[in-house]
Amino acid sequence: MANIKKIQQAISEEGLSALWLYDELDRLYASGFLTSDGAVLILRNKAYFITDSRYIEAAEEQVKDAEVILCTNENRETDILKRLLSENGISELGAQDGSLSYSEYLRMQEALGVKFVPAQHITKTLREVKERFEVESMTTAQRIAEKAFDHVLGMLSPGMTEKEVAAELEYQMTKNGAEGLAFETICVAGANTSRPHGVPTFSKLKTGDFITMDFGCKINGYCSDMTRTVALGSVSDEMCRVYETVLEAQLAGEKAARAGIIGRDMDKAARDVIERAGYGEYFGHGLGHSVGLLIHEGPNASPRENRPLPAGAVVTCEPGIYMPGKFGVRIEDMLHITENGSENLTKAPKNLIIL
Ligand SMILES: [Mn+2]
């Protein structure tokens, strides 16, 4: 699905006459078509999608609202851009200052013979508010991840390695329709669960372990993100207390989520629960982040976020308690922010599961 019309409206409102999209995900956002290379040039009333022979046939079929132009060794992307800018009388061009290297910024400004205006914020801001199609894509990705999770719950047993569990989650997501992974799957067990972003190892699951799985996949380029911590065989009283505290914090964060809340206030709603229970020092990361074409987008639900969450954002709510050398727990859902609250895109149960 293309967002070219939305971008055209935004550049008009900014008083810009043209925007050159360089960033791969922004090009996908605009055109609905993923390419590893190429350019999208958006004017107020027309748009161009420049690509090479690897993509041209599919692009001509799939790209709407933009003229598809083939670049070749004889007719290079820079030459095409230069010609289009000159034909349309563009002297100031919105450029992606946040994606281009400094040298590329200077080189292209010189080559195109226009003045660059920093314009990364245009797509960044638009991408924060998801259209129905975007939320549906993320929901589909989430359902696939949940199917994989269900399957893996039926397999977890002492002796399996963290790597095997992670590989199985990835295999099941792919088998159930994922386009790709949203990020490297995390599966940590036992003492490793105190590492929020630990890397799966060949260490084996044991009875009495917590197992934390953080994983997601992509549909139409849009990511899903979920985390569950489950126990194998039995839990100690302390493990149970920590789990219940994280769950209570997760529900408090979810309850606080609504359009207009400042990111740090949503974080605080959950953090207060953990602090009151005496585990404040063991919750070192922010409560959540936005998700979209990128797994970590803004705005965040973190102590440093001063911006309000807009209606239409999809934000994770993922508190955790991590006690070094002992164990950790994290529970993560994806919330679609609405005017009066949020819609939880995650349907997997989050009561403590002891397998
Ligand atoms: Mn996350």
XYZ file of C-alpha atoms and ligand atoms in Angstrom:
356
model
C 0.000 0.000 0.000
C 1.368 3.317 -0.995
C 1.462 6.448 1.123
C 2.510 8.846 -1.625
C -0.618 11.004 -1.349
C -0.091 11.461 2.400
C 3.520 12.486 1.804
C 2.443 14.921 -0.919
C 0.053 16.595 1.478
C 2.779 16.809 4.138
C 5.325 18.399 1.793
C 2.744 20.970 0.671
C 2.037 21.820 4.303
C 5.793 22.201 4.914
C 6.083 24.546 1.948
C 8.451 22.145 0.184
C 8.167 21.524 -3.540
C 9.897 18.143 -3.627
C 11.174 15.345 -1.397
C 13.815 12.802 -2.339
C 13.486 9.528 -0.422
C 16.748 7.678 0.016
C 16.070 5.504 3.080
C 15.026 1.954 2.173
C 12.081 1.773 4.601
C 10.881 5.247 3.657
C 10.935 4.207 -0.008
C 8.896 1.157 0.964
C 6.560 3.323 3.069
C 5.954 5.658 0.142
C 5.627 3.115 -2.643
C 4.577 -0.124 -0.948
C 7.426 -1.815 -2.808
C 10.677 -2.985 -1.206
C 13.932 -2.546 -3.089
C 17.514 -2.656 -1.802
C 18.426 0.322 -3.942
C 16.806 3.153 -5.855
C 15.086 6.470 -5.256
C 11.628 7.893 -4.837
C 11.104 11.508 -5.831
C 7.870 13.062 -4.631
C 6.548 16.368 -5.933
C 3.371 18.008 -4.721
C 1.309 16.574 -7.571
C 3.415 13.763 -9.028
C 5.898 11.122 -7.984
C 8.644 9.017 -9.525
C 9.920 5.602 -8.515
C 13.408 4.970 -9.887
C 14.680 1.404 -9.883
C 16.995 -0.923 -11.800
C 16.532 -4.050 -13.920
C 16.387 -6.338 -10.867
C 13.057 -4.859 -9.803
C 11.598 -3.137 -12.855
C 9.094 -5.769 -13.919
C 7.527 -6.202 -10.478
C 7.675 -2.454 -9.784
C 5.753 -1.635 -12.962
C 3.082 -4.054 -11.825
C 2.876 -3.037 -8.165
C 3.821 0.617 -7.746
C 0.795 2.890 -7.903
C 0.617 6.686 -7.782
C 4.167 7.044 -9.136
C 5.778 6.878 -12.545
C 8.227 3.957 -12.602
C 11.540 4.814 -14.279
C 14.308 2.328 -15.137
C 17.871 3.335 -14.372
C 20.768 1.700 -16.192
C 24.529 2.138 -16.454
C 23.934 4.580 -19.310
C 21.044 6.356 -17.628
C 22.030 6.506 -13.980
C 19.807 7.258 -11.018
C 21.576 10.561 -10.338
C 21.165 11.657 -13.967
C 17.461 10.806 -13.890
C 16.939 12.704 -10.635
C 18.814 15.689 -12.023
C 16.729 15.701 -15.193
C 13.415 15.397 -13.279
C 14.370 18.222 -10.910
C 15.332 20.475 -13.768
C 12.237 19.599 -15.852
C 10.053 20.460 -12.861
C 11.950 23.638 -11.979
C 12.952 22.421 -8.492
C 15.753 24.360 -6.810
C 15.205 23.277 -3.199
C 14.913 19.567 -2.450
C 13.886 17.905 0.796
C 16.658 15.417 1.625
C 16.960 12.694 4.243
C 19.590 14.142 6.502
C 19.085 11.298 8.976
C 19.784 8.519 6.471
C 22.416 9.929 4.134
C 26.043 9.936 5.183
C 27.531 13.402 5.350
C 29.714 12.734 2.306
C 26.759 11.417 0.294
C 24.692 14.449 1.301
C 27.397 16.790 -0.010
C 28.077 14.715 -3.124
C 24.423 14.457 -4.149
C 23.675 18.106 -3.417
C 26.519 19.008 -5.752
C 25.560 16.420 -8.406
C 21.889 17.406 -8.472
C 22.616 21.119 -8.533
C 19.936 21.963 -5.947
C 19.892 23.167 -2.359
C 19.063 20.449 0.161
C 16.549 21.104 2.925
C 16.718 18.662 5.885
C 13.470 16.680 5.677
C 13.920 13.362 7.449
C 11.187 14.344 9.908
C 8.446 14.266 7.256
C 8.260 10.494 6.808
C 9.340 9.895 10.394
C 6.316 11.799 11.694
C 3.879 10.253 9.212
C 5.111 6.758 10.012
C 4.279 7.191 13.709
C 0.536 7.143 12.966
C -0.488 3.866 11.401
C -3.168 3.438 8.769
C -5.597 0.546 9.042
C -3.568 -1.442 6.503
C -0.440 -1.023 8.607
C -2.148 -2.120 11.833
C -3.687 -5.090 10.022
C -0.276 -6.144 8.719
C 1.207 -5.984 12.212
C -1.764 -7.884 13.633
C -1.324 -10.626 11.042
C 2.384 -10.818 11.874
C 1.472 -11.038 15.568
C -1.017 -13.886 14.969
C 1.731 -15.807 13.151
C 4.149 -15.249 16.049
C 1.499 -16.488 18.489
C 0.972 -19.630 16.433
C 4.710 -20.285 16.602
C 4.664 -19.635 20.359
C 1.800 -22.109 20.893
C 3.680 -24.721 18.948
C 6.882 -24.182 20.891
C 5.069 -24.361 24.246
C 4.188 -27.923 23.340
C 7.845 -28.772 22.747
C 9.743 -27.114 25.593
C 11.442 -29.739 27.726
C 14.621 -30.206 29.751
C 17.617 -30.820 27.514
C 16.551 -28.571 24.637
C 19.033 -25.765 24.032
C 18.179 -22.062 23.918
C 19.329 -22.084 20.299
C 16.963 -24.927 19.420
C 14.024 -23.054 20.929
C 14.927 -19.871 19.041
C 15.367 -21.802 15.787
C 12.023 -23.548 16.264
C 10.226 -20.226 16.831
C 11.797 -18.859 13.647
C 10.979 -21.993 11.650
C 7.362 -21.980 12.839
C 6.919 -18.284 12.027
C 8.295 -18.805 8.514
C 6.222 -21.951 8.006
C 3.082 -20.085 9.095
C 3.527 -17.280 6.588
C 6.064 -14.777 7.921
C 7.889 -12.797 5.252
C 10.911 -12.630 7.474
C 11.956 -12.035 11.047
C 11.375 -8.684 12.694
C 14.658 -9.069 14.631
C 17.008 -11.745 15.929
C 14.967 -14.093 18.101
C 15.873 -14.067 21.781
C 15.544 -17.219 23.835
C 17.274 -17.274 27.201
C 16.812 -19.734 30.049
C 17.764 -20.080 33.712
C 20.352 -17.549 34.897
C 20.583 -16.134 31.360
C 17.077 -14.682 31.733
C 18.621 -11.825 33.739
C 20.040 -10.536 30.435
C 17.227 -8.578 28.753
C 18.743 -8.947 25.286
C 20.759 -12.091 25.855
C 21.852 -14.143 22.854
C 20.642 -17.780 22.662
C 23.388 -20.267 23.551
C 23.837 -24.029 23.496
C 23.018 -24.193 27.202
C 20.210 -26.631 27.993
C 16.847 -25.961 29.581
C 16.500 -27.393 33.090
C 13.570 -28.074 35.404
C 12.952 -25.000 37.545
C 14.141 -22.570 34.843
C 12.429 -19.492 33.598
C 12.569 -19.277 29.787
C 12.170 -15.877 28.142
C 11.335 -15.695 24.442
C 11.274 -12.349 22.604
C 10.419 -12.670 18.927
C 8.496 -11.299 16.009
C 8.074 -11.481 12.277
C 7.125 -9.288 9.337
C 4.108 -9.001 7.062
C 4.106 -6.429 4.233
C 7.287 -5.103 5.826
C 5.563 -4.442 9.180
C 6.976 -5.967 12.350
C 5.437 -7.744 15.301
C 7.074 -7.940 18.723
C 6.166 -10.068 21.731
C 7.865 -11.491 24.811
C 6.737 -14.222 27.144
C 8.497 -15.798 30.109
C 7.392 -19.314 31.032
C 8.633 -21.764 33.653
C 9.731 -25.353 33.264
C 8.500 -27.817 35.903
C 8.290 -25.599 38.966
C 8.944 -22.099 40.290
C 10.286 -20.782 43.589
C 8.229 -18.321 45.660
C 10.558 -15.531 44.585
C 10.149 -16.388 40.889
C 6.404 -16.353 41.346
C 6.499 -12.985 43.180
C 8.688 -11.421 40.480
C 6.465 -12.769 37.711
C 3.311 -11.406 39.341
C 4.990 -8.019 39.842
C 5.990 -7.798 36.166
C 2.490 -8.828 35.121
C 0.911 -6.202 37.383
C 3.284 -3.573 35.945
C 2.489 -4.681 32.404
C -1.248 -4.326 33.051
C -0.705 -0.906 34.673
C 1.234 0.275 31.616
C -1.478 -1.039 29.337
C -4.162 0.717 31.395
C -2.285 4.030 31.186
C -1.819 3.827 27.407
C -4.009 6.238 25.447
C -3.598 9.038 22.915
C -2.058 12.133 24.459
C -0.233 10.484 27.340
C 3.411 11.568 27.543
C 5.721 8.616 26.888
C 7.419 8.937 30.278
C 4.050 8.903 32.088
C 3.084 5.595 30.513
C 6.502 4.279 31.559
C 5.972 5.587 35.086
C 2.600 3.849 35.464
C 4.350 0.500 35.081
C 7.615 1.464 36.786
C 5.785 2.566 39.943
C 4.427 -0.971 40.412
C 7.923 -2.449 40.158
C 9.420 0.193 42.458
C 6.707 -0.270 45.076
C 7.441 -3.997 45.091
C 11.100 -3.194 45.789
C 12.517 -4.259 42.425
C 13.044 -0.802 40.908
C 16.800 -1.217 40.481
C 16.221 -4.341 38.387
C 14.177 -2.633 35.658
C 16.851 -0.864 33.653
C 15.223 -0.305 30.258
C 12.290 1.772 29.060
C 8.773 0.346 29.153
C 8.230 0.344 25.420
C 8.893 1.570 21.915
C 6.852 2.136 18.811
C 6.855 -0.558 16.144
C 6.238 -0.294 12.414
C 8.429 -0.919 9.402
C 11.253 -0.654 11.911
C 11.213 -2.740 15.065
C 12.280 0.236 17.208
C 10.638 3.515 16.215
C 9.578 6.617 18.091
C 7.799 7.755 20.107
C 8.858 5.640 23.062
C 7.239 4.882 26.382
C 10.403 5.559 28.358
C 11.586 7.842 31.183
C 13.288 10.079 28.580
C 10.289 10.506 26.255
C 8.717 13.964 26.546
C 6.342 13.611 23.609
C 2.709 12.520 23.776
C 1.729 9.267 22.078
C -0.458 9.959 19.038
C -3.642 8.021 18.316
C -2.693 5.388 15.763
C 0.766 4.644 17.152
C 1.610 1.017 17.906
C 3.669 0.893 21.101
C 5.008 -2.039 23.083
C 4.421 -2.415 26.808
C 7.250 -4.591 28.091
C 8.320 -4.187 31.695
C 10.893 -6.562 33.139
C 12.749 -7.423 36.316
C 16.252 -8.802 35.858
C 18.314 -10.013 38.819
C 21.902 -10.664 37.736
C 23.067 -14.212 38.355
C 19.568 -15.317 39.359
C 16.772 -14.881 36.824
C 14.659 -12.353 34.953
C 11.119 -11.932 33.670
C 9.721 -9.813 30.824
C 6.194 -9.694 29.426
C 5.585 -7.749 26.224
C 2.441 -6.899 24.287
C 1.901 -4.528 21.339
C -0.709 -1.824 21.894
C -2.508 0.140 19.204
C -3.064 3.559 20.783
C -6.591 4.980 20.478
C -8.263 8.169 21.703
C -9.644 6.535 24.839
C -7.124 3.815 25.542
C -5.542 1.122 23.483
C -6.320 -2.018 21.575
C -4.041 -4.880 22.566
C -2.799 -6.530 19.360
C -1.338 -9.429 21.383
C -3.695 -12.270 22.237
C -1.281 -14.768 23.812
C -2.064 -15.452 27.490
C 0.213 -13.807 30.035
C -0.620 -15.588 33.266
C 2.337 -17.630 34.513
C 2.616 -20.811 32.467
C 4.425 -23.691 34.181
C 5.146 -26.478 31.722
Mn 10.109 -4.879 22.022
